[in-house]
PDB file of C-alpha atoms and ligand atoms in Angstrom:
ATOM      1  CA  MET A   1       4.150   5.277  20.467  1.00  0.00           C
ATOM      2  CA  LYS A   2       6.512   5.578  17.261  1.00  0.00           C
ATOM      3  CA  VAL A   3       5.602   3.427  14.429  1.00  0.00           C
ATOM      4  CA  ALA A   4       7.474   4.135  10.771  1.00  0.00           C
ATOM      5  CA  ILE A   5       5.549   3.053   7.860  1.00  0.00           C
ATOM      6  CA  PHE A   6       7.655   2.173   4.685  1.00  0.00           C
ATOM      7  CA  ASP A   7       7.064   2.305   0.599  1.00  0.00           C
ATOM      8  CA  SER A   8       9.327   2.231  -2.108  1.00  0.00           C
ATOM      9  CA  GLY A   9       7.621   5.589  -3.304  1.00  0.00           C
ATOM     10  CA  VAL A  10       4.674   7.658  -2.179  1.00  0.00           C
ATOM     11  CA  GLY A  11       2.283   4.768  -2.038  1.00  0.00           C
ATOM     12  CA  GLY A  12       2.437   4.322   1.941  1.00  0.00           C
ATOM     13  CA  LEU A  13       1.382   7.714   2.646  1.00  0.00           C
ATOM     14  CA  THR A  14      -2.118   6.266   2.011  1.00  0.00           C
ATOM     15  CA  VAL A  15      -1.285   4.121   4.862  1.00  0.00           C
ATOM     16  CA  LEU A  16      -0.064   6.907   6.978  1.00  0.00           C
ATOM     17  CA  TYR A  17      -3.195   8.949   6.028  1.00  0.00           C
ATOM     18  CA  SER A  18      -5.203   6.297   7.156  1.00  0.00           C
ATOM     19  CA  ALA A  19      -2.946   5.895  10.555  1.00  0.00           C
ATOM     20  CA  MET A  20      -2.971   9.238  11.236  1.00  0.00           C
ATOM     21  CA  LYS A  21      -6.504   9.743  10.658  1.00  0.00           C
ATOM     22  CA  ARG A  22      -7.238   7.002  12.993  1.00  0.00           C
ATOM     23  CA  MET A  23      -4.483   7.820  15.559  1.00  0.00           C
ATOM     24  CA  PRO A  24      -3.234  10.851  15.242  1.00  0.00           C
ATOM     25  CA  TYR A  25      -1.792  11.032  19.239  1.00  0.00           C
ATOM     26  CA  ASN A  26       1.574   8.771  17.985  1.00  0.00           C
ATOM     27  CA  GLU A  27       5.000   9.779  16.626  1.00  0.00           C
ATOM     28  CA  TYR A  28       5.563   8.652  12.852  1.00  0.00           C
ATOM     29  CA  ILE A  29       8.174   8.332  10.490  1.00  0.00           C
ATOM     30  CA  TYR A  30       6.847   7.819   7.252  1.00  0.00           C
ATOM     31  CA  TYR A  31      10.537   5.694   4.834  1.00  0.00           C
ATOM     32  CA  ALA A  32      10.252   6.611   0.855  1.00  0.00           C
ATOM     33  CA  ASP A  33      12.364   4.735  -0.521  1.00  0.00           C
ATOM     34  CA  LEU A  34      12.485   7.385  -3.868  1.00  0.00           C
ATOM     35  CA  ASP A  35      16.315   6.826  -5.038  1.00  0.00           C
ATOM     36  CA  ASN A  36      14.962   3.075  -5.786  1.00  0.00           C
ATOM     37  CA  VAL A  37      11.410   3.876  -6.518  1.00  0.00           C
ATOM     38  CA  PRO A  38       9.894   1.380  -8.647  1.00  0.00           C
ATOM     39  CA  TYR A  39       9.780  -2.856  -6.733  1.00  0.00           C
ATOM     40  CA  GLY A  40       7.094  -4.017  -9.104  1.00  0.00           C
ATOM     41  CA  ASN A  41       8.790  -4.819 -12.088  1.00  0.00           C
ATOM     42  CA  LYS A  42      13.190  -5.289 -10.388  1.00  0.00           C
ATOM     43  CA  ASP A  43      13.899  -8.774 -10.093  1.00  0.00           C
ATOM     44  CA  LYS A  44      12.725 -10.413  -6.116  1.00  0.00           C
ATOM     45  CA  GLU A  45      15.971 -10.563  -4.482  1.00  0.00           C
ATOM     46  CA  MET A  46      17.233  -7.061  -5.402  1.00  0.00           C
ATOM     47  CA  VAL A  47      13.732  -6.155  -3.614  1.00  0.00           C
ATOM     48  CA  ASN A  48      14.761  -8.199  -0.887  1.00  0.00           C
ATOM     49  CA  ARG A  49      18.077  -6.633  -0.869  1.00  0.00           C
ATOM     50  CA  LEU A  50      16.377  -2.633  -0.736  1.00  0.00           C
ATOM     51  CA  THR A  51      13.681  -4.084   1.898  1.00  0.00           C
ATOM     52  CA  LEU A  52      15.683  -5.090   4.451  1.00  0.00           C
ATOM     53  CA  ARG A  53      18.284  -2.116   4.047  1.00  0.00           C
ATOM     54  CA  ALA A  54      15.831   0.384   4.771  1.00  0.00           C
ATOM     55  CA  VAL A  55      14.219  -1.585   7.361  1.00  0.00           C
ATOM     56  CA  GLU A  56      17.976  -1.646   9.057  1.00  0.00           C
ATOM     57  CA  GLN A  57      17.417   1.849   8.635  1.00  0.00           C
ATOM     58  CA  ILE A  58      14.519   2.479  10.018  1.00  0.00           C
ATOM     59  CA  TYR A  59      14.680   0.180  12.775  1.00  0.00           C
ATOM     60  CA  ASP A  60      17.835   1.889  14.319  1.00  0.00           C
ATOM     61  CA  LEU A  61      15.271   4.762  14.748  1.00  0.00           C
ATOM     62  CA  GLY A  62      14.554   2.949  17.395  1.00  0.00           C
ATOM     63  CA  VAL A  63      10.205   2.682  16.619  1.00  0.00           C
ATOM     64  CA  ASN A  64       7.684   1.109  18.110  1.00  0.00           C
ATOM     65  CA  ALA A  65       5.959  -0.613  14.891  1.00  0.00           C
ATOM     66  CA  ILE A  66       6.818  -0.991  11.017  1.00  0.00           C
ATOM     67  CA  VAL A  67       4.637  -0.673   8.397  1.00  0.00           C
ATOM     68  CA  LEU A  68       5.169  -2.562   5.482  1.00  0.00           C
ATOM     69  CA  ALA A  69       3.036  -0.578   3.415  1.00  0.00           C
ATOM     70  CA  CYS A  70       3.763  -1.698   0.072  1.00  0.00           C
ATOM     71  CA  ASN A  71       2.317  -4.883  -1.214  1.00  0.00           C
ATOM     72  CA  THR A  72       5.772  -5.751  -3.419  1.00  0.00           C
ATOM     73  CA  ALA A  73       7.669  -5.521  -0.080  1.00  0.00           C
ATOM     74  CA  THR A  74       5.454  -8.046   2.001  1.00  0.00           C
ATOM     75  CA  SER A  75       5.027 -10.138  -0.439  1.00  0.00           C
ATOM     76  CA  ILE A  76       8.829 -11.091  -0.989  1.00  0.00           C
ATOM     77  CA  SER A  77      10.434  -9.502   3.255  1.00  0.00           C
ATOM     78  CA  ALA A  78       7.107 -10.025   5.444  1.00  0.00           C
ATOM     79  CA  ASP A  79       8.594 -13.395   6.920  1.00  0.00           C
ATOM     80  CA  LEU A  80      11.929 -12.540   7.085  1.00  0.00           C
ATOM     81  CA  LEU A  81      12.328  -9.547   8.471  1.00  0.00           C
ATOM     82  CA  ARG A  82       9.783 -11.061  11.065  1.00  0.00           C
ATOM     83  CA  TYR A  83      12.055 -13.552  11.580  1.00  0.00           C
ATOM     84  CA  LYS A  84      15.047 -10.989  12.220  1.00  0.00           C
ATOM     85  CA  TYR A  85      13.230  -8.314  14.518  1.00  0.00           C
ATOM     86  CA  ASP A  86      11.640  -7.841  17.503  1.00  0.00           C
ATOM     87  CA  ILE A  87       9.285  -5.113  17.066  1.00  0.00           C
ATOM     88  CA  PRO A  88       6.198  -5.832  14.774  1.00  0.00           C
ATOM     89  CA  ILE A  89       6.089  -6.043  11.333  1.00  0.00           C
ATOM     90  CA  VAL A  90       3.332  -5.340  10.211  1.00  0.00           C
ATOM     91  CA  GLY A  91       2.322  -5.764   6.539  1.00  0.00           C
ATOM     92  CA  MET A  92      -0.130  -5.026   3.159  1.00  0.00           C
ATOM     93  CA  GLU A  93      -2.137  -8.027   2.175  1.00  0.00           C
ATOM     94  CA  PRO A  94      -4.257  -7.867  -1.379  1.00  0.00           C
ATOM     95  CA  ALA A  95      -7.995  -7.878  -0.114  1.00  0.00           C
ATOM     96  CA  VAL A  96      -8.998 -10.968  -2.291  1.00  0.00           C
ATOM     97  CA  LYS A  97     -11.164 -12.647   1.823  1.00  0.00           C
ATOM     98  CA  PRO A  98     -13.360  -9.922   1.344  1.00  0.00           C
ATOM     99  CA  ALA A  99     -13.833  -9.094  -2.569  1.00  0.00           C
ATOM    100  CA  VAL A 100     -14.158 -13.195  -3.154  1.00  0.00           C
ATOM    101  CA  ILE A 101     -17.365 -12.489   0.285  1.00  0.00           C
ATOM    102  CA  ASN A 102     -17.990  -9.551  -1.303  1.00  0.00           C
ATOM    103  CA  SER A 103     -18.756 -10.805  -4.815  1.00  0.00           C
ATOM    104  CA  LEU A 104     -21.678 -13.104  -4.695  1.00  0.00           C
ATOM    105  CA  GLY A 105     -20.797 -15.446  -8.403  1.00  0.00           C
ATOM    106  CA  LYS A 106     -18.913 -12.698 -10.285  1.00  0.00           C
ATOM    107  CA  ARG A 107     -15.475 -12.426 -10.541  1.00  0.00           C
ATOM    108  CA  VAL A 108     -13.056 -10.631  -8.530  1.00  0.00           C
ATOM    109  CA  LEU A 109      -9.985  -8.373 -10.360  1.00  0.00           C
ATOM    110  CA  VAL A 110      -6.846  -8.063  -8.530  1.00  0.00           C
ATOM    111  CA  LEU A 111      -4.715  -4.895  -9.858  1.00  0.00           C
ATOM    112  CA  ALA A 112      -1.002  -5.386  -8.575  1.00  0.00           C
ATOM    113  CA  THR A 113       2.566  -4.767  -9.238  1.00  0.00           C
ATOM    114  CA  GLU A 114       3.902  -7.614 -11.984  1.00  0.00           C
ATOM    115  CA  LEU A 115       6.194  -8.717  -8.602  1.00  0.00           C
ATOM    116  CA  THR A 116       3.355  -9.534  -7.227  1.00  0.00           C
ATOM    117  CA  LEU A 117       1.416 -10.609  -9.054  1.00  0.00           C
ATOM    118  CA  LYS A 118       4.176 -13.646  -9.636  1.00  0.00           C
ATOM    119  CA  GLU A 119       4.885 -13.844  -5.691  1.00  0.00           C
ATOM    120  CA  SER A 120       3.321 -16.800  -3.393  1.00  0.00           C
ATOM    121  CA  LYS A 121       1.988 -15.461  -0.726  1.00  0.00           C
ATOM    122  CA  LEU A 122      -0.633 -13.964  -3.165  1.00  0.00           C
ATOM    123  CA  ARG A 123      -1.411 -16.986  -4.945  1.00  0.00           C
ATOM    124  CA  ASN A 124      -1.221 -19.162  -1.818  1.00  0.00           C
ATOM    125  CA  LEU A 125      -3.719 -16.489  -0.705  1.00  0.00           C
ATOM    126  CA  ILE A 126      -5.632 -17.683  -3.032  1.00  0.00           C
ATOM    127  CA  ASN A 127      -5.935 -21.763  -3.036  1.00  0.00           C
ATOM    128  CA  ARG A 128      -6.622 -20.634   1.006  1.00  0.00           C
ATOM    129  CA  LEU A 129      -9.601 -19.336  -0.149  1.00  0.00           C
ATOM    130  CA  GLU A 130     -10.436 -22.308  -3.086  1.00  0.00           C
ATOM    131  CA  ALA A 131     -11.220 -18.707  -5.434  1.00  0.00           C
ATOM    132  CA  THR A 132      -8.488 -19.250  -7.427  1.00  0.00           C
ATOM    133  CA  ASP A 133     -11.211 -20.002 -10.581  1.00  0.00           C
ATOM    134  CA  LYS A 134     -12.920 -16.801  -9.106  1.00  0.00           C
ATOM    135  CA  VAL A 135     -10.056 -14.566  -9.547  1.00  0.00           C
ATOM    136  CA  ASP A 136      -8.472 -12.617 -12.475  1.00  0.00           C
ATOM    137  CA  LEU A 137      -4.824 -10.918 -11.501  1.00  0.00           C
ATOM    138  CA  LEU A 138      -3.559  -7.719 -14.072  1.00  0.00           C
ATOM    139  CA  PRO A 139      -0.820  -5.935 -13.709  1.00  0.00           C
ATOM    140  CA  MET A 140      -0.801  -2.154 -13.539  1.00  0.00           C
ATOM    141  CA  SER A 141       2.910  -0.944 -12.924  1.00  0.00           C
ATOM    142  CA  GLU A 142       2.364   1.819 -14.468  1.00  0.00           C
ATOM    143  CA  LEU A 143       0.121   3.396 -11.809  1.00  0.00           C
ATOM    144  CA  VAL A 144       2.856   3.494  -9.858  1.00  0.00           C
ATOM    145  CA  ASP A 145       4.703   5.472 -12.608  1.00  0.00           C
ATOM    146  CA  PHE A 146       2.117   7.547 -12.470  1.00  0.00           C
ATOM    147  CA  ALA A 147       1.345   8.427  -8.673  1.00  0.00           C
ATOM    148  CA  GLU A 148       5.284   9.072  -8.301  1.00  0.00           C
ATOM    149  CA  LYS A 149       4.822  11.816 -10.790  1.00  0.00           C
ATOM    150  CA  MET A 150       1.318  13.004  -9.882  1.00  0.00           C
ATOM    151  CA  VAL A 151      -0.116  12.108 -12.090  1.00  0.00           C
ATOM    152  CA  PHE A 152      -3.539  11.361 -10.878  1.00  0.00           C
ATOM    153  CA  ASP A 153      -5.857  12.098 -13.600  1.00  0.00           C
ATOM    154  CA  GLY A 154      -6.898  12.442 -17.405  1.00  0.00           C
ATOM    155  CA  ASP A 155      -6.156  11.587 -20.685  1.00  0.00           C
ATOM    156  CA  ARG A 156      -3.267   9.450 -19.448  1.00  0.00           C
ATOM    157  CA  VAL A 157      -4.926   8.192 -16.593  1.00  0.00           C
ATOM    158  CA  ARG A 158      -7.407   6.973 -18.923  1.00  0.00           C
ATOM    159  CA  THR A 159      -6.478   5.769 -22.133  1.00  0.00           C
ATOM    160  CA  LEU A 160      -4.166   3.256 -19.855  1.00  0.00           C
ATOM    161  CA  LEU A 161      -7.921   2.319 -18.381  1.00  0.00           C
ATOM    162  CA  ASP A 162      -9.164   1.776 -21.823  1.00  0.00           C
ATOM    163  CA  GLN A 163      -6.061  -0.253 -22.736  1.00  0.00           C
ATOM    164  CA  LYS A 164      -5.759  -2.261 -19.531  1.00  0.00           C
ATOM    165  CA  PHE A 165      -9.729  -2.884 -19.238  1.00  0.00           C
ATOM    166  CA  SER A 166     -10.045  -3.368 -23.217  1.00  0.00           C
ATOM    167  CA  ASN A 167      -9.676  -7.553 -23.083  1.00  0.00           C
ATOM    168  CA  MET A 168     -11.674  -7.788 -20.446  1.00  0.00           C
ATOM    169  CA  ASN A 169     -15.744  -8.361 -20.018  1.00  0.00           C
ATOM    170  CA  LEU A 170     -16.303  -6.614 -17.592  1.00  0.00           C
ATOM    171  CA  SER A 171     -19.961  -7.348 -16.827  1.00  0.00           C
ATOM    172  CA  ASP A 172     -18.362 -10.469 -15.550  1.00  0.00           C
ATOM    173  CA  TYR A 173     -16.733  -8.522 -12.098  1.00  0.00           C
ATOM    174  CA  LYS A 174     -17.959  -7.617  -8.975  1.00  0.00           C
ATOM    175  CA  THR A 175     -15.273  -6.704  -7.013  1.00  0.00           C
ATOM    176  CA  ILE A 176     -11.074  -4.869  -8.067  1.00  0.00           C
ATOM    177  CA  VAL A 177      -8.930  -4.911  -5.803  1.00  0.00           C
ATOM    178  CA  LEU A 178      -6.373  -2.541  -5.359  1.00  0.00           C
ATOM    179  CA  GLY A 179      -2.744  -5.030  -4.396  1.00  0.00           C
ATOM    180  CA  CYS A 180      -0.980  -1.972  -4.336  1.00  0.00           C
ATOM    181  CA  THR A 181      -1.029   1.368  -2.155  1.00  0.00           C
ATOM    182  CA  HIS A 182      -0.038   3.751  -5.034  1.00  0.00           C
ATOM    183  CA  PHE A 183      -3.274   2.714  -6.803  1.00  0.00           C
ATOM    184  CA  ILE A 184      -5.781   4.066  -4.132  1.00  0.00           C
ATOM    185  CA  TYR A 185      -5.113   7.712  -5.638  1.00  0.00           C
ATOM    186  CA  TYR A 186      -6.814   6.020  -8.819  1.00  0.00           C
ATOM    187  CA  LYS A 187      -9.841   4.640  -6.237  1.00  0.00           C
ATOM    188  CA  LYS A 188     -12.034   6.708  -7.456  1.00  0.00           C
ATOM    189  CA  ILE A 189     -11.215   7.419 -11.029  1.00  0.00           C
ATOM    190  CA  ILE A 190     -11.532   3.422 -11.523  1.00  0.00           C
ATOM    191  CA  GLU A 191     -15.015   3.652  -9.274  1.00  0.00           C
ATOM    192  CA  GLN A 192     -16.060   6.555 -11.835  1.00  0.00           C
ATOM    193  CA  TYR A 193     -14.789   4.307 -15.445  1.00  0.00           C
ATOM    194  CA  PHE A 194     -17.007   1.289 -14.907  1.00  0.00           C
ATOM    195  CA  ASN A 195     -19.866   3.289 -13.558  1.00  0.00           C
ATOM    196  CA  TYR A 196     -19.891   2.736 -10.213  1.00  0.00           C
ATOM    197  CA  THR A 197     -21.356  -0.810 -11.096  1.00  0.00           C
ATOM    198  CA  ILE A 198     -17.767  -2.371  -9.829  1.00  0.00           C
ATOM    199  CA  ASP A 199     -16.979  -2.273  -5.730  1.00  0.00           C
ATOM    200  CA  VAL A 200     -13.207  -1.587  -5.700  1.00  0.00           C
ATOM    201  CA  ILE A 201     -12.013  -1.824  -2.332  1.00  0.00           C
ATOM    202  CA  ASP A 202      -7.801  -2.226  -1.117  1.00  0.00           C
ATOM    203  CA  GLY A 203      -6.279  -3.490   2.358  1.00  0.00           C
ATOM    204  CA  ASN A 204      -5.913  -0.158   4.031  1.00  0.00           C
ATOM    205  CA  GLN A 205      -8.267  -0.049   6.849  1.00  0.00           C
ATOM    206  CA  GLY A 206      -7.081  -3.675   7.796  1.00  0.00           C
ATOM    207  CA  THR A 207      -3.988  -2.733   7.876  1.00  0.00           C
ATOM    208  CA  VAL A 208      -4.362   0.375  10.084  1.00  0.00           C
ATOM    209  CA  ASN A 209      -6.742  -2.250  11.830  1.00  0.00           C
ATOM    210  CA  HIS A 210      -4.416  -4.720  12.551  1.00  0.00           C
ATOM    211  CA  LEU A 211      -1.370  -1.605  13.677  1.00  0.00           C
ATOM    212  CA  GLU A 212      -3.702  -0.378  16.288  1.00  0.00           C
ATOM    213  CA  LYS A 213      -4.705  -3.984  17.783  1.00  0.00           C
ATOM    214  CA  ILE A 214      -0.800  -4.756  18.015  1.00  0.00           C
ATOM    215  CA  LEU A 215      -0.216  -0.818  19.379  1.00  0.00           C
ATOM    216  CA  GLN A 216      -2.702  -1.791  21.938  1.00  0.00           C
ATOM    217  CA  GLY A 217      -0.866  -4.726  22.765  1.00  0.00           C
ATOM    218  CA  ILE A 218       2.430  -3.212  23.770  1.00  0.00           C
ATOM    219  CA  GLY A 219       0.646  -0.683  25.658  1.00  0.00           C
ATOM    220  CA  LYS A 220       3.034   0.493  27.176  1.00  0.00           C
ATOM    221  CA  GLU A 221       2.026   4.467  27.002  1.00  0.00           C
ATOM    222  CA  ASN A 222      -0.308   5.979  27.043  1.00  0.00           C
ATOM    223  CA  ASN A 223      -2.059   7.420  24.199  1.00  0.00           C
ATOM    224  CA  SER A 224      -3.226  10.217  25.178  1.00  0.00           C
ATOM    225  CA  ARG A 225       0.357  11.616  26.562  1.00  0.00           C
ATOM    226  CA  TYR A 226       0.777  12.040  22.603  1.00  0.00           C
ATOM    227  CA  LYS A 227      -1.813  14.260  20.799  1.00  0.00           C
ATOM    228  CA  LYS A 228       0.811  16.018  18.913  1.00  0.00           C
ATOM    229  CA  LYS A 229       0.435  14.232  14.741  1.00  0.00           C
ATOM    230  CA  SER A 230       4.044  13.811  14.575  1.00  0.00           C
ATOM    231  CA  VAL A 231       5.732  12.706  11.007  1.00  0.00           C
ATOM    232  CA  GLN A 232       9.427  13.244  10.226  1.00  0.00           C
ATOM    233  CA  TYR A 233       9.811  11.754   6.728  1.00  0.00           C
ATOM    234  CA  TYR A 234      12.657  10.134   4.877  1.00  0.00           C
ATOM    235  CA  ILE A 235      14.340   9.577   1.503  1.00  0.00           C
ATOM    236  CA  SER A 236      16.662   6.555   1.424  1.00  0.00           C
ATOM    237  CA  GLY A 237      17.721   6.825   4.790  1.00  0.00           C
ATOM    238  CA  LYS A 238      18.196  10.237   4.620  1.00  0.00           C
ATOM    239  CA  ILE A 239      15.764  13.174   6.534  1.00  0.00           C
ATOM    240  CA  ALA A 240      13.646  14.725   3.726  1.00  0.00           C
ATOM    241  CA  LYS A 241      11.027  17.624   4.281  1.00  0.00           C
ATOM    242  CA  LEU A 242       7.902  17.595   4.093  1.00  0.00           C
ATOM    243  CA  SER A 243       6.870  20.227   1.184  1.00  0.00           C
ATOM    244  CA  VAL A 244       8.250  16.788  -1.320  1.00  0.00           C
ATOM    245  CA  PHE A 245       4.930  15.000   0.528  1.00  0.00           C
ATOM    246  CA  GLU A 246       2.615  17.445   1.311  1.00  0.00           C
ATOM    247  CA  GLY A 247       0.876  17.779  -2.424  1.00  0.00           C
ATOM    248  CA  TYR A 248       0.096  13.839  -1.459  1.00  0.00           C
ATOM    249  CA  MET A 249      -0.737  14.654   1.999  1.00  0.00           C
ATOM    250  CA  LYS A 250      -3.842  17.196   0.517  1.00  0.00           C
ATOM    251  CA  TYR A 251      -4.364  15.506  -2.298  1.00  0.00           C
ATOM    252  CA  LEU A 252      -5.535  12.643  -0.408  1.00  0.00           C
ATOM    253  CA  GLU A 253      -7.360  14.448   2.212  1.00  0.00           C
ATOM    254  CA  ILE A 254      -9.416  15.720  -0.988  1.00  0.00           C
ATOM    255  CA  LEU A 255      -9.866  12.377  -2.099  1.00  0.00           C
ATOM    256  CA  ASP A 256     -10.783  11.718   2.029  1.00  0.00           C
ATOM    257  CA  THR A 257     -14.299  14.577   1.356  1.00  0.00           C
TER     258      THR A 257
HETATM  259  N1  DGL B   1       4.027   0.673  -3.355  1.00  0.00           N
HETATM  260  C1  DGL B   1       3.605  -0.611  -3.647  1.00  0.00           C
HETATM  261  C2  DGL B   1       3.533  -1.624  -3.406  1.00  0.00           C
HETATM  262  O1  DGL B   1       1.939  -1.910  -2.825  1.00  0.00           O
HETATM  263  C3  DGL B   1       4.831  -0.691  -4.629  1.00  0.00           C
HETATM  264  C4  DGL B   1       5.117  -0.566  -5.793  1.00  0.00           C
HETATM  265  C5  DGL B   1       6.124  -0.393  -6.765  1.00  0.00           C
HETATM  266  O2  DGL B   1       7.196   0.255  -6.278  1.00  0.00           O
HETATM  267  O3  DGL B   1       6.426  -0.901  -7.887  1.00  0.00           O
HETATM  268  O4  DGL B   1       3.284  -2.910  -4.067  1.00  0.00           O
END
């Protein structure tokens, strides 16, 4: 199967990494809209336009499924894209449901981009779970910028976490939800920051599980024929070299050990 994974930037590589680990036999396309990253502080219409354009280019590559490995693009454009295209469009969903279940009466904190936090998709999810009085939202777009610049730890990251969490009563919280794929690079640092007293969860595994089921459903090829673990990278419509992203994939391997 040929699967495309799309993000504004390098956040979706975290989904690519998990998908390749689970389904190494697929052929992957990774499309990063680096000319336009970040999406999270743009207006809705602009993000919709950029996402539609990227998906149009990806679709023309003849893929079996497209993963919107971007919570922001999913919030804005997933429904429209599913209506428009005849192939599965898999989106991200912030792991609020497992977080609420996990938190046993304590509070849940969702970290995401400004736009994801503003959008009705997340609000509706929280309403459906009847969890409006248990969930707090905190924008953290600065981490998108850090990830794009490969700033994964050090003083700048710790200072940001200090600033962001300084006004909060942290003992109220049991679970933090990473509602942006760029934030996965900071999962360990955030866990460490809270001395492992708060669980930090994300939607990546859920998305990969969902993708696997969908591909099994399409199942027109014998997966065992494809044992090649290939990825073709694209940056805003143009073929890109692996070397642009190699450092990220290596870092994800280190985080995974
Ligand atoms: N990685 C994306 C997300 O999950 C987008 C970040 C951005 O471009 O602002 O929201």
